[in-house]
JSON list of C-alpha atoms in Angstrom, two decimals:
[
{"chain": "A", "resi": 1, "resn": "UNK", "atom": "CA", "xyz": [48.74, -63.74, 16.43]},
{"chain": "A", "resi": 2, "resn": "UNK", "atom": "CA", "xyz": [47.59, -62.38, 12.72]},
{"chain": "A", "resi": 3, "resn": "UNK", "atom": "CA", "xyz": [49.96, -59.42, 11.24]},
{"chain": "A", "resi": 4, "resn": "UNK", "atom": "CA", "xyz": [50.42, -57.85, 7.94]},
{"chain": "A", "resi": 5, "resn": "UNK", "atom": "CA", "xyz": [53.21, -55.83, 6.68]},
{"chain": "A", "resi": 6, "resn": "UNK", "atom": "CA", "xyz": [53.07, -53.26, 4.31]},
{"chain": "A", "resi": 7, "resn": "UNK", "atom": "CA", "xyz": [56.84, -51.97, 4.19]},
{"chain": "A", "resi": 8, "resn": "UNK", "atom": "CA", "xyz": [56.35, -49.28, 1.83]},
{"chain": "A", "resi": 9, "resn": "UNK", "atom": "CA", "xyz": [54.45, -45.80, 3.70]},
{"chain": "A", "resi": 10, "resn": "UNK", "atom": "CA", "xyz": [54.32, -44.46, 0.13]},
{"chain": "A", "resi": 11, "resn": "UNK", "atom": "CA", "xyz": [55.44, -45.28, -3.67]},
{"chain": "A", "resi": 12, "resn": "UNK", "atom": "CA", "xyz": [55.87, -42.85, -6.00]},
{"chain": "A", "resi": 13, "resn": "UNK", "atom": "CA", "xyz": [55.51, -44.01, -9.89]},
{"chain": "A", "resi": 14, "resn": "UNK", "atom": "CA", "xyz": [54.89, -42.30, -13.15]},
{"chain": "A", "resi": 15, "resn": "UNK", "atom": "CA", "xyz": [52.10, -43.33, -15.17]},
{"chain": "A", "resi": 16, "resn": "UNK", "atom": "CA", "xyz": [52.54, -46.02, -17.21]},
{"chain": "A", "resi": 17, "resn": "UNK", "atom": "CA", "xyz": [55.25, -47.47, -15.22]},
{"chain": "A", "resi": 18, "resn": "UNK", "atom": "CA", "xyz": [54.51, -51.14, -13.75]},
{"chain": "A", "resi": 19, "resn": "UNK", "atom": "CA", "xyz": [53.56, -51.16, -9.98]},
{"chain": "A", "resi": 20, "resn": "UNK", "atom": "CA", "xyz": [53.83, -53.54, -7.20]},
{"chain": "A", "resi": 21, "resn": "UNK", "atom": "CA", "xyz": [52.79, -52.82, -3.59]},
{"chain": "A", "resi": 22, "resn": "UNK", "atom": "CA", "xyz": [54.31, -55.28, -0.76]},
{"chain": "A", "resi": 23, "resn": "UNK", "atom": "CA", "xyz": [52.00, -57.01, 1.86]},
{"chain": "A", "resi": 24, "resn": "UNK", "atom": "CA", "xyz": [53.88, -59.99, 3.59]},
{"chain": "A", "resi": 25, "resn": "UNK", "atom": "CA", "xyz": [51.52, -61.57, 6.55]},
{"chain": "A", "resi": 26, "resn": "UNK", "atom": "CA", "xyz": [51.94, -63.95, 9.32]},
{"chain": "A", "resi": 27, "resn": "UNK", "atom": "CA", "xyz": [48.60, -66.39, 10.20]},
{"chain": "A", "resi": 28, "resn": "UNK", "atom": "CA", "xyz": [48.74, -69.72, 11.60]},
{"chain": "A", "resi": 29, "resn": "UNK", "atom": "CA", "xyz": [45.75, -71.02, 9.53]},
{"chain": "A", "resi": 30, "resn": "UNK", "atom": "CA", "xyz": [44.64, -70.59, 6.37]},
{"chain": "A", "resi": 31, "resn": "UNK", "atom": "CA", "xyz": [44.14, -66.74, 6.15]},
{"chain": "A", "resi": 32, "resn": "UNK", "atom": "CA", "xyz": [41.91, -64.88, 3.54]},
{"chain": "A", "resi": 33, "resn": "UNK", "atom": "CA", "xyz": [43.83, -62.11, 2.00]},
{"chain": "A", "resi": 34, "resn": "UNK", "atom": "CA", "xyz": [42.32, -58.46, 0.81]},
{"chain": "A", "resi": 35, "resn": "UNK", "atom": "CA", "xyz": [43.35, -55.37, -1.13]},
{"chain": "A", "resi": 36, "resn": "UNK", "atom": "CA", "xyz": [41.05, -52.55, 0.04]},
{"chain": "A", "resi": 37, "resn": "UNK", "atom": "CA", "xyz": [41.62, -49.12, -1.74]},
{"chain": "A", "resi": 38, "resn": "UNK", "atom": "CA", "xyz": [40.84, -44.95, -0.50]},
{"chain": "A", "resi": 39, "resn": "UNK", "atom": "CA", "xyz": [40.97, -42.67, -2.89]},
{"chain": "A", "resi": 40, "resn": "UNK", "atom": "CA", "xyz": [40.68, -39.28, -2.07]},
{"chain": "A", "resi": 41, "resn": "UNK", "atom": "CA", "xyz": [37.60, -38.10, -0.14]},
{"chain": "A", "resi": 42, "resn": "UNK", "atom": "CA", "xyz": [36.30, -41.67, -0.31]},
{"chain": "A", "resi": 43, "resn": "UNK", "atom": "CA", "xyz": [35.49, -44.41, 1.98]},
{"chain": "A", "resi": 44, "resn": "UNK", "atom": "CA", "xyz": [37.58, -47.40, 2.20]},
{"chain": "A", "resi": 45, "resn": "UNK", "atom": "CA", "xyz": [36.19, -49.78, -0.42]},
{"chain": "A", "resi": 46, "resn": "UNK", "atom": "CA", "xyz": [37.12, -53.31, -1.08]},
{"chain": "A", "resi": 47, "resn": "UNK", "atom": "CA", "xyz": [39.26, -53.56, -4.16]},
{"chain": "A", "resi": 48, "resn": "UNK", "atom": "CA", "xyz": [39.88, -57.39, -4.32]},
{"chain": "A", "resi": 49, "resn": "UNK", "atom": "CA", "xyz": [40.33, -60.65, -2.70]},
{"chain": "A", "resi": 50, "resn": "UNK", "atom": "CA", "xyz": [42.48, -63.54, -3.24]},
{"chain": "A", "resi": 51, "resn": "UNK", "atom": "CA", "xyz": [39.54, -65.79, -3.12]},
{"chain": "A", "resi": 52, "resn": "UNK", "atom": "CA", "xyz": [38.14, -64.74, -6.07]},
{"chain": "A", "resi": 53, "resn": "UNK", "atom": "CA", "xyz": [41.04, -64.67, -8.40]},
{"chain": "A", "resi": 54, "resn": "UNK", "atom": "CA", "xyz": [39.66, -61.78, -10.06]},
{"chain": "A", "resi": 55, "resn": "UNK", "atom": "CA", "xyz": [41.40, -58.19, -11.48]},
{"chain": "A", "resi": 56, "resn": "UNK", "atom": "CA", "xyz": [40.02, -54.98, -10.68]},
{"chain": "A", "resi": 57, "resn": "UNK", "atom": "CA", "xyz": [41.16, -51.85, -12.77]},
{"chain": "A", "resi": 58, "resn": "UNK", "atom": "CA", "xyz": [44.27, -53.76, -13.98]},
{"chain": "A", "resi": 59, "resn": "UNK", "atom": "CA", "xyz": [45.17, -54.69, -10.90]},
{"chain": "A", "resi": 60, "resn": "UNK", "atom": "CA", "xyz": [45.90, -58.21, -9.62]},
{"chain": "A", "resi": 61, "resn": "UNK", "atom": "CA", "xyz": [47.42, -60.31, -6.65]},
{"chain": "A", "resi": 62, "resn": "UNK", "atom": "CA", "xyz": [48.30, -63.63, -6.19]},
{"chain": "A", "resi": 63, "resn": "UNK", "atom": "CA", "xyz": [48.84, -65.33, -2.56]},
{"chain": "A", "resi": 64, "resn": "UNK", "atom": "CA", "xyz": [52.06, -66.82, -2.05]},
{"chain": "A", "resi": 65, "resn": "UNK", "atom": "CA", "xyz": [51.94, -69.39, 0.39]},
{"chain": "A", "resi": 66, "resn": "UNK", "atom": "CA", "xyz": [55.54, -70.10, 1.09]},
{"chain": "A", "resi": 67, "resn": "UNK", "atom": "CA", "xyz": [56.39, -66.47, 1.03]},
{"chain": "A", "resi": 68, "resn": "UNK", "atom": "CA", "xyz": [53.32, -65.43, 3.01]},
{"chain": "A", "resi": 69, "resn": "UNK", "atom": "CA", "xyz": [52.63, -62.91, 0.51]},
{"chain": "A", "resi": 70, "resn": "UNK", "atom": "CA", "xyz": [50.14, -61.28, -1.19]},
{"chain": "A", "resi": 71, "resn": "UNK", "atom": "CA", "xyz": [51.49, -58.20, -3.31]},
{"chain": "A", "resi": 72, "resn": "UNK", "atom": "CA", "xyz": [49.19, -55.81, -5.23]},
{"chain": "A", "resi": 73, "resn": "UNK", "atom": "CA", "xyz": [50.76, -55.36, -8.99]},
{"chain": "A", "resi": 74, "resn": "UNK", "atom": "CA", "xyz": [49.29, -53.35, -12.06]},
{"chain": "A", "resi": 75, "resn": "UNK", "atom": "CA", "xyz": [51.61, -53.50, -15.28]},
{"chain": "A", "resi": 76, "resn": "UNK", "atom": "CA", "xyz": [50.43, -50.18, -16.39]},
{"chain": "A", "resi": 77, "resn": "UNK", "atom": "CA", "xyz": [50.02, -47.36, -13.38]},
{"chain": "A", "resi": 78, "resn": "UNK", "atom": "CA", "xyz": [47.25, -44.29, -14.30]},
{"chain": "A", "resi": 79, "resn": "UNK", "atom": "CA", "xyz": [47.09, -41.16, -12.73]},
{"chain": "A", "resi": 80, "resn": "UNK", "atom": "CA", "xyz": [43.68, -42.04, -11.20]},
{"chain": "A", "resi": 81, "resn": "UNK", "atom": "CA", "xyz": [45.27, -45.13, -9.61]},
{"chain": "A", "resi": 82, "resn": "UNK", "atom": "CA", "xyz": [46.78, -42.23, -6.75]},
{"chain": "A", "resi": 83, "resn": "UNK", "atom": "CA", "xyz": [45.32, -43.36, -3.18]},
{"chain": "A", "resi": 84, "resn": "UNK", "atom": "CA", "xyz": [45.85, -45.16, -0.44]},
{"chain": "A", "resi": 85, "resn": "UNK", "atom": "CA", "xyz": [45.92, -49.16, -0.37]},
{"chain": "A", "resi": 86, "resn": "UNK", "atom": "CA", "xyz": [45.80, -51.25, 2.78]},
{"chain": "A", "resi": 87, "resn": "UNK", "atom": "CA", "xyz": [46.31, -55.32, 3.04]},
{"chain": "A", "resi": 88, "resn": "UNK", "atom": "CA", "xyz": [44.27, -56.81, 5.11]},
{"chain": "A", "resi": 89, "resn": "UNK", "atom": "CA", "xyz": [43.59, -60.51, 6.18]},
{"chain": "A", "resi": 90, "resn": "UNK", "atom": "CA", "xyz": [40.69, -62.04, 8.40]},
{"chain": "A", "resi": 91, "resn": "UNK", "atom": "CA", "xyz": [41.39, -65.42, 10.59]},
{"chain": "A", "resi": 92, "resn": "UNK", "atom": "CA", "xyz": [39.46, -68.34, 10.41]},
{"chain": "A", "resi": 93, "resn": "UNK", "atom": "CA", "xyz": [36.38, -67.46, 12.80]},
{"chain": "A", "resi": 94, "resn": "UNK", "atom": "CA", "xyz": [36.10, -64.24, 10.02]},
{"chain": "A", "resi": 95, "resn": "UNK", "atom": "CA", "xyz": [35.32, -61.77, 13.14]},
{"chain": "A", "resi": 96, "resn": "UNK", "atom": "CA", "xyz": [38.01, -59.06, 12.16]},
{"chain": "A", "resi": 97, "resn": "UNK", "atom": "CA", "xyz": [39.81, -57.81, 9.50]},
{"chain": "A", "resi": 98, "resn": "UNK", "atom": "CA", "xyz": [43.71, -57.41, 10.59]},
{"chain": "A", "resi": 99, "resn": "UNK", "atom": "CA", "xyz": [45.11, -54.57, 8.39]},
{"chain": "A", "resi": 100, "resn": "UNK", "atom": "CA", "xyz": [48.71, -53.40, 7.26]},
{"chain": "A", "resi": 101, "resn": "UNK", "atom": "CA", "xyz": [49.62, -50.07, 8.01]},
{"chain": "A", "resi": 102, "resn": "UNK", "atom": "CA", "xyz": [48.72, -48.56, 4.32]},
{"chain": "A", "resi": 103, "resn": "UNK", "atom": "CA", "xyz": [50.39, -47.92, 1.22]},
{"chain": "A", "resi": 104, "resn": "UNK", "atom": "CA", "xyz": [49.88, -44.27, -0.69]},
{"chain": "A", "resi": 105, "resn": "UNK", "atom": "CA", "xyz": [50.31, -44.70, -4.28]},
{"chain": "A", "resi": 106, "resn": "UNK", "atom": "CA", "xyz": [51.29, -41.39, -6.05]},
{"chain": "A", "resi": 107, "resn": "UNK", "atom": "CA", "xyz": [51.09, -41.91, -9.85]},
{"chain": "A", "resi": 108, "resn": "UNK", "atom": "CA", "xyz": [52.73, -38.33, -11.39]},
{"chain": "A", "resi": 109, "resn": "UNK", "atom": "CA", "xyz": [51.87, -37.53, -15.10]},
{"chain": "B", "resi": 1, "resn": "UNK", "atom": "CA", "xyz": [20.92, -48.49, -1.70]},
{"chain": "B", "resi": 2, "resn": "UNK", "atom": "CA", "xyz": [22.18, -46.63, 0.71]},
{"chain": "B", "resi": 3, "resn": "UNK", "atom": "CA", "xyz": [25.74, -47.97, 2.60]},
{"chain": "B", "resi": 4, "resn": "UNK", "atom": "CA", "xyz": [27.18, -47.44, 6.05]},
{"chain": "B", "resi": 5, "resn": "UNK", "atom": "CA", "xyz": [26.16, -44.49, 7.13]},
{"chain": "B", "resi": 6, "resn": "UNK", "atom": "CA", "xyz": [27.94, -43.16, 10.57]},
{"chain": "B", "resi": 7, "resn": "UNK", "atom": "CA", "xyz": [27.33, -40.18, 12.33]},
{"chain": "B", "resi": 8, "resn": "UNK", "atom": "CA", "xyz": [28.02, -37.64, 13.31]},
{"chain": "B", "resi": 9, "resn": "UNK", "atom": "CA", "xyz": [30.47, -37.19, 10.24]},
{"chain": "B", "resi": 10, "resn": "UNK", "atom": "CA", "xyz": [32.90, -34.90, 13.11]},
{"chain": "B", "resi": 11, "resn": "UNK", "atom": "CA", "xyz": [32.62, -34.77, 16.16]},
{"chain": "B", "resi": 12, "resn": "UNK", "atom": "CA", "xyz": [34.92, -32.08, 18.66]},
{"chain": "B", "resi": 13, "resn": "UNK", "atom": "CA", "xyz": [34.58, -32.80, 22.59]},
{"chain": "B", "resi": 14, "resn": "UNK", "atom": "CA", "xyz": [37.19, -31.72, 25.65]},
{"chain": "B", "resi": 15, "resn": "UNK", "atom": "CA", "xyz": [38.85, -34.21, 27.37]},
{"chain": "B", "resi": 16, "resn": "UNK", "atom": "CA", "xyz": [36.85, -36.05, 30.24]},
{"chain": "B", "resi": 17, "resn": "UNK", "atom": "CA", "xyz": [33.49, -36.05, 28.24]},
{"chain": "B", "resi": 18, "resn": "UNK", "atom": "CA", "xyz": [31.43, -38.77, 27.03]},
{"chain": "B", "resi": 19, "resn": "UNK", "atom": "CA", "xyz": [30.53, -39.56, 23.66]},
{"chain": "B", "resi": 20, "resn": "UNK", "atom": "CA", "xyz": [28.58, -41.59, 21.22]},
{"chain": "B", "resi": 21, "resn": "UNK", "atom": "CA", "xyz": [29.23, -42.88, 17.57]},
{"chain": "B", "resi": 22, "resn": "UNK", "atom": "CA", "xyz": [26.22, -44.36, 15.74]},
{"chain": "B", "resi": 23, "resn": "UNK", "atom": "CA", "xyz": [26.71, -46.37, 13.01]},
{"chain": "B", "resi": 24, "resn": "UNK", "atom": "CA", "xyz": [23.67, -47.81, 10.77]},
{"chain": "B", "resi": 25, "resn": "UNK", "atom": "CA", "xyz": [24.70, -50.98, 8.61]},
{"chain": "B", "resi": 26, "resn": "UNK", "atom": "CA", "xyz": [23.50, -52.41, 5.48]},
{"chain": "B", "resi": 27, "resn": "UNK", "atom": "CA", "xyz": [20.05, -53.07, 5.61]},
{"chain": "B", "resi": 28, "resn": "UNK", "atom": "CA", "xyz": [20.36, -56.77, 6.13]},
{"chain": "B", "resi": 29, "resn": "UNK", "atom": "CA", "xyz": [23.73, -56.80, 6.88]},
{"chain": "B", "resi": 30, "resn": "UNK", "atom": "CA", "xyz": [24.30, -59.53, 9.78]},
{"chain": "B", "resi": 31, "resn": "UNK", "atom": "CA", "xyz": [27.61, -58.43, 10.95]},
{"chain": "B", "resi": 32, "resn": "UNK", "atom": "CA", "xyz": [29.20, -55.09, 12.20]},
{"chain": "B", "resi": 33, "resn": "UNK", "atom": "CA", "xyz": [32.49, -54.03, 12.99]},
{"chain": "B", "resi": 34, "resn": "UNK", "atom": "CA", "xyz": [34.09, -51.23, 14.83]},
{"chain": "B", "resi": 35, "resn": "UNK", "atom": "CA", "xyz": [37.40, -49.79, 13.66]},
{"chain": "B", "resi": 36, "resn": "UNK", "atom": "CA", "xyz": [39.48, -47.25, 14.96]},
{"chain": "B", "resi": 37, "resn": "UNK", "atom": "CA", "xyz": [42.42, -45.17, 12.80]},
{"chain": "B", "resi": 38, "resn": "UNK", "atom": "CA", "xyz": [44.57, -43.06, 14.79]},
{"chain": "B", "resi": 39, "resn": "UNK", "atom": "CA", "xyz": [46.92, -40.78, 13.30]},
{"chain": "B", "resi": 40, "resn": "UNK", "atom": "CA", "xyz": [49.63, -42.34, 11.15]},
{"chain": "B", "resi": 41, "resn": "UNK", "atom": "CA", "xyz": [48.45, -45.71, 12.40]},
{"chain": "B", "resi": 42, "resn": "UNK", "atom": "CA", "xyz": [46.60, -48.40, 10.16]},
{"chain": "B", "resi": 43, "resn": "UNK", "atom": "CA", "xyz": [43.09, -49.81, 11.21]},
{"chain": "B", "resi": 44, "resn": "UNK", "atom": "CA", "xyz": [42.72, -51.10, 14.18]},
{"chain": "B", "resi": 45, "resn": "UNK", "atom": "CA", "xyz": [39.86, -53.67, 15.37]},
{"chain": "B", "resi": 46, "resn": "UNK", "atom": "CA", "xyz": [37.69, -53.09, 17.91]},
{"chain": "B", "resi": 47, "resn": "UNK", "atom": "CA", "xyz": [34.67, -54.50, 18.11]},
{"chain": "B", "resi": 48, "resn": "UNK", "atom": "CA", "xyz": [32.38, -57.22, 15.85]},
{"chain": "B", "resi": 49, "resn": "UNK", "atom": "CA", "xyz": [28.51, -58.17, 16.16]},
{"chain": "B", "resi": 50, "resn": "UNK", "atom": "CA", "xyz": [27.45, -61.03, 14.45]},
{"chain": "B", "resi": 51, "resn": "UNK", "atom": "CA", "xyz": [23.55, -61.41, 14.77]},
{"chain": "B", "resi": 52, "resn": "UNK", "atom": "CA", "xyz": [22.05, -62.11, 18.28]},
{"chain": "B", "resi": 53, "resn": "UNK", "atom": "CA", "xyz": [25.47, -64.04, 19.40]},
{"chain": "B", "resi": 54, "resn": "UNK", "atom": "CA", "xyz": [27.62, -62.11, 22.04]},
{"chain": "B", "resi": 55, "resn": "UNK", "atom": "CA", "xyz": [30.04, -59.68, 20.65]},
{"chain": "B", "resi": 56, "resn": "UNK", "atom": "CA", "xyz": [33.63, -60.20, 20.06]},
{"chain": "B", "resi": 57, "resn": "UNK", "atom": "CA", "xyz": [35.07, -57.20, 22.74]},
{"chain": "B", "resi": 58, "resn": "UNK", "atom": "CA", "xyz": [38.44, -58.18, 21.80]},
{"chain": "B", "resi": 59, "resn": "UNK", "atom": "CA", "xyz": [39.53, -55.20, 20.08]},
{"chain": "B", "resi": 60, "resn": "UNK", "atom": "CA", "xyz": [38.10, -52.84, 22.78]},
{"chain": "B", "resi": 61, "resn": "UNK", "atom": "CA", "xyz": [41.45, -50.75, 24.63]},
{"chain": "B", "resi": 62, "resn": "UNK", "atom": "CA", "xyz": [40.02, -50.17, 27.78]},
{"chain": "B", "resi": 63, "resn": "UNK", "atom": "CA", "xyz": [36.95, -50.80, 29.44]},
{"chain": "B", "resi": 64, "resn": "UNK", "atom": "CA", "xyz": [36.23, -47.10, 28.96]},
{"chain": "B", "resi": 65, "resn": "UNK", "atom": "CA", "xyz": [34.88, -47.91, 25.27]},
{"chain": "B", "resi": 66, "resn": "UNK", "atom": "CA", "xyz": [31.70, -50.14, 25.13]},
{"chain": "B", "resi": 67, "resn": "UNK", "atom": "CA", "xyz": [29.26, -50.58, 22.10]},
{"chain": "B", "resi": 68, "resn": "UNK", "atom": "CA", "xyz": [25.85, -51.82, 21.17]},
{"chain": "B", "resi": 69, "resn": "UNK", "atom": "CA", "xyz": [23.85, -53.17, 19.05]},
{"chain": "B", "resi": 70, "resn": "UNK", "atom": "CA", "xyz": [20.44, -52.84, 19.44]},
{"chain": "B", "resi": 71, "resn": "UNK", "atom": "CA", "xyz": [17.80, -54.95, 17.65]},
{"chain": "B", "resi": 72, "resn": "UNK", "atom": "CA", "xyz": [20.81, -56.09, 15.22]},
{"chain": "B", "resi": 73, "resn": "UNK", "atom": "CA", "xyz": [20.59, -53.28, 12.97]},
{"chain": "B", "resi": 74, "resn": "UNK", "atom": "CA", "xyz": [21.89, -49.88, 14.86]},
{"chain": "B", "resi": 75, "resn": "UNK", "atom": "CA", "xyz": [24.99, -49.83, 16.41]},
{"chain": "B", "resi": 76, "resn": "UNK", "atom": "CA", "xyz": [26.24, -47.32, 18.95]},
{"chain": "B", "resi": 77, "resn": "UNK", "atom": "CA", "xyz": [29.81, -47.01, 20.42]},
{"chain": "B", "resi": 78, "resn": "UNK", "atom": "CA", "xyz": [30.36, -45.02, 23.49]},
{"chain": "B", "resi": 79, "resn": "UNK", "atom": "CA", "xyz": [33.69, -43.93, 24.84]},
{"chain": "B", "resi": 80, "resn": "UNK", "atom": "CA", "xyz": [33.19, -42.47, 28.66]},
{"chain": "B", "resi": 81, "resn": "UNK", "atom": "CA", "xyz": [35.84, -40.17, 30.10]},
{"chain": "B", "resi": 82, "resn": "UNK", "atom": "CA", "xyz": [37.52, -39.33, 26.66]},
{"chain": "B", "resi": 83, "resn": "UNK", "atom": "CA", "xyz": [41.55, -39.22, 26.34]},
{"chain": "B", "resi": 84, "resn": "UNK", "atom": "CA", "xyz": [43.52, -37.03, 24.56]},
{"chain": "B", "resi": 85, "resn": "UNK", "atom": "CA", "xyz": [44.93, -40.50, 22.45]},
{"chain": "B", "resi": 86, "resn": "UNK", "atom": "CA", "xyz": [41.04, -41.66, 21.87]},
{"chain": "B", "resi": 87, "resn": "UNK", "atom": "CA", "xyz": [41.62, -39.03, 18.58]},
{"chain": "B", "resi": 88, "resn": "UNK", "atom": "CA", "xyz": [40.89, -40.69, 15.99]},
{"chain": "B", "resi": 89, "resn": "UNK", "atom": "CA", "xyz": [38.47, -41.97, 13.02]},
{"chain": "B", "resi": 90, "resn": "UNK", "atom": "CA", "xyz": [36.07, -44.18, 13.93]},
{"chain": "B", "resi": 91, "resn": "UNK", "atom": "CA", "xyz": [35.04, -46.29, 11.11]},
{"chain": "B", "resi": 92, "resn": "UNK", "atom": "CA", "xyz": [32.01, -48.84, 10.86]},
{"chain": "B", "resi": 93, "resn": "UNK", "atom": "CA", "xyz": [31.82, -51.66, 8.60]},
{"chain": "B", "resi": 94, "resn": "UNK", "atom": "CA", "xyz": [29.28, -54.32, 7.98]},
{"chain": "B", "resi": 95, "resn": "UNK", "atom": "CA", "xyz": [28.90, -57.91, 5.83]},
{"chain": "B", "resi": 96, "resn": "UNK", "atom": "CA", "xyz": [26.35, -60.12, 4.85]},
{"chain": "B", "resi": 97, "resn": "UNK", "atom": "CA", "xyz": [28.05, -62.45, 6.92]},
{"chain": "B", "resi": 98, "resn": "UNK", "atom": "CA", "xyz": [31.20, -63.48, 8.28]},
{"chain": "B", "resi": 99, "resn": "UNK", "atom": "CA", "xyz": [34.05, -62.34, 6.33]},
{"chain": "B", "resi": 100, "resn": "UNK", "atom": "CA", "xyz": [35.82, -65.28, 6.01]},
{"chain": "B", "resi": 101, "resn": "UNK", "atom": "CA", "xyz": [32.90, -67.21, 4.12]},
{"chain": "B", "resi": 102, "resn": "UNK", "atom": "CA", "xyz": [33.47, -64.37, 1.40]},
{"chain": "B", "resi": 103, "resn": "UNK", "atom": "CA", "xyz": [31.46, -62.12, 2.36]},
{"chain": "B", "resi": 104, "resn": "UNK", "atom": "CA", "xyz": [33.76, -58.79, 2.25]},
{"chain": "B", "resi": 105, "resn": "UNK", "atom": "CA", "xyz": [33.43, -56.13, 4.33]},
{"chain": "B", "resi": 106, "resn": "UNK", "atom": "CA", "xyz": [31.41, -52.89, 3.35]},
{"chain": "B", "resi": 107, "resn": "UNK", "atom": "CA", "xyz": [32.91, -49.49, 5.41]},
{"chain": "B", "resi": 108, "resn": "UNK", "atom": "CA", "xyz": [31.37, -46.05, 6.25]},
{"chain": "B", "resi": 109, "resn": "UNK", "atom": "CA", "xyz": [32.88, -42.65, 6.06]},
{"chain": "B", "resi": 110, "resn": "UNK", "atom": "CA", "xyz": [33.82, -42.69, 9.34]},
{"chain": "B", "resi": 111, "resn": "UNK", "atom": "CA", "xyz": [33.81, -40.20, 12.83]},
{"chain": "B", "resi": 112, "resn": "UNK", "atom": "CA", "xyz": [36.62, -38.01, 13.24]},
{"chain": "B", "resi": 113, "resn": "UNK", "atom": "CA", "xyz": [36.88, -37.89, 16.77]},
{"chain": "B", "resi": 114, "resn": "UNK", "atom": "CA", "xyz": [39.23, -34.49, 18.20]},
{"chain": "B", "resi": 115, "resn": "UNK", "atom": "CA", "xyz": [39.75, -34.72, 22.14]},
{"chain": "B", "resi": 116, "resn": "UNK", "atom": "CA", "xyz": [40.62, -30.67, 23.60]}
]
């Protein structure tokens, strides 16, 4: 069975202060790995994918194999960075997305 | 163009009704999902339509939830005999193709469902 872990329900940083959100998973095969963001009022919206190697507003993440990992880090926080972040993964067959349980980010001034 | 668009955007009923969530994808969009958020869960999976292939029921919780998808655009998802814990938002997504050949997911606003 697929599972991702978020262990943090919310992380409080100031701006300008580094962040890292936590997203350990467990997958048998080779899983795809996914940061999707909500800010306030929005729909949930894909922020990035380990696939594409790519940063999105300053924000990265690199899969760890070994530690099954796949943390969301941003050296530089902003106030407008404030919303809620989920991990999510799909399996092989690409059918479902398994998410964590969610992340709020609170950046205070 | 437009997204996901689900409706209705709320949706109140008492306990023992039936009701319907409609869901209109992507123009073009292949594949549709079916997610459910209860409170102070995360996202849970329900249902996925991929084309004219049978859906994955998988997700579903009971066999008092059932969905369509009818002439691989519109989907509808129907829960009979509602439940107090069937609260929730409803949430719709739909892809280009399967996720996993990178094609990421695109997700509506969602129906927040409130059983009386």
């Amino acid at each position: 069975a697929q599972r991702v872990t978020q262990p943090e329900k919310l992380l409080s940083v100031f701006k300008g202060a580094p962040v890292e959100l936590k997203c350990n998973y467990s997958y048998s095969g080779s899983p795809e790995l996914f940061w999707y963001v909500q800010y306030s009022r929005q729909r949930l919206q894909l922020l990035l994918r380990h696939i594409s190697r790519e940063s999105i507003k300053g924000f990265t993440a690199d899969l760890n194999k070994g530690e099954t990992s796949f943390h969301l880090k941003k050296p530089f926080a902003q106030e407008e960075d404030s919303a809620m972040y989920y991990c999510a993964l799909t399996n092989n067959a690409g059918n479902m997305l398994t998410f964590g349980g969610g992340t709020r980010l609170m950046v205070k001034p | 163009g437009a997204g996901v668009s689900q409706s209705p955007s709320n949706k109140v009923t008492e306990k023992g009704k039936d009701v319907e969530l409609r869901c209109d994808p992507i123009s073009g969009h292949t594949a549709l999902y079916w997610y459910r958020q209860s409170l102070g869960q995360g996202l849970e999976f329900l249902i996925y339509f991929q084309g004219n292939s049978a859906p994955d029921k998988s997700g579903l919780p009971s066999d008092r939830f059932s969905a369509e998808r009818t002439g691989g655009s519109v989907s509808t998802l129907t829960i009979q005999r509602t439940q107090q814990e069937d609260s929730a938002v409803y949430l719709c997504a739909s892809s280009l193709g399967r996720t996993n050949h990178n094609q990421p997911q695109h997700f509506g606003d969602g129906t927040r469902l409130s059983i009386l």
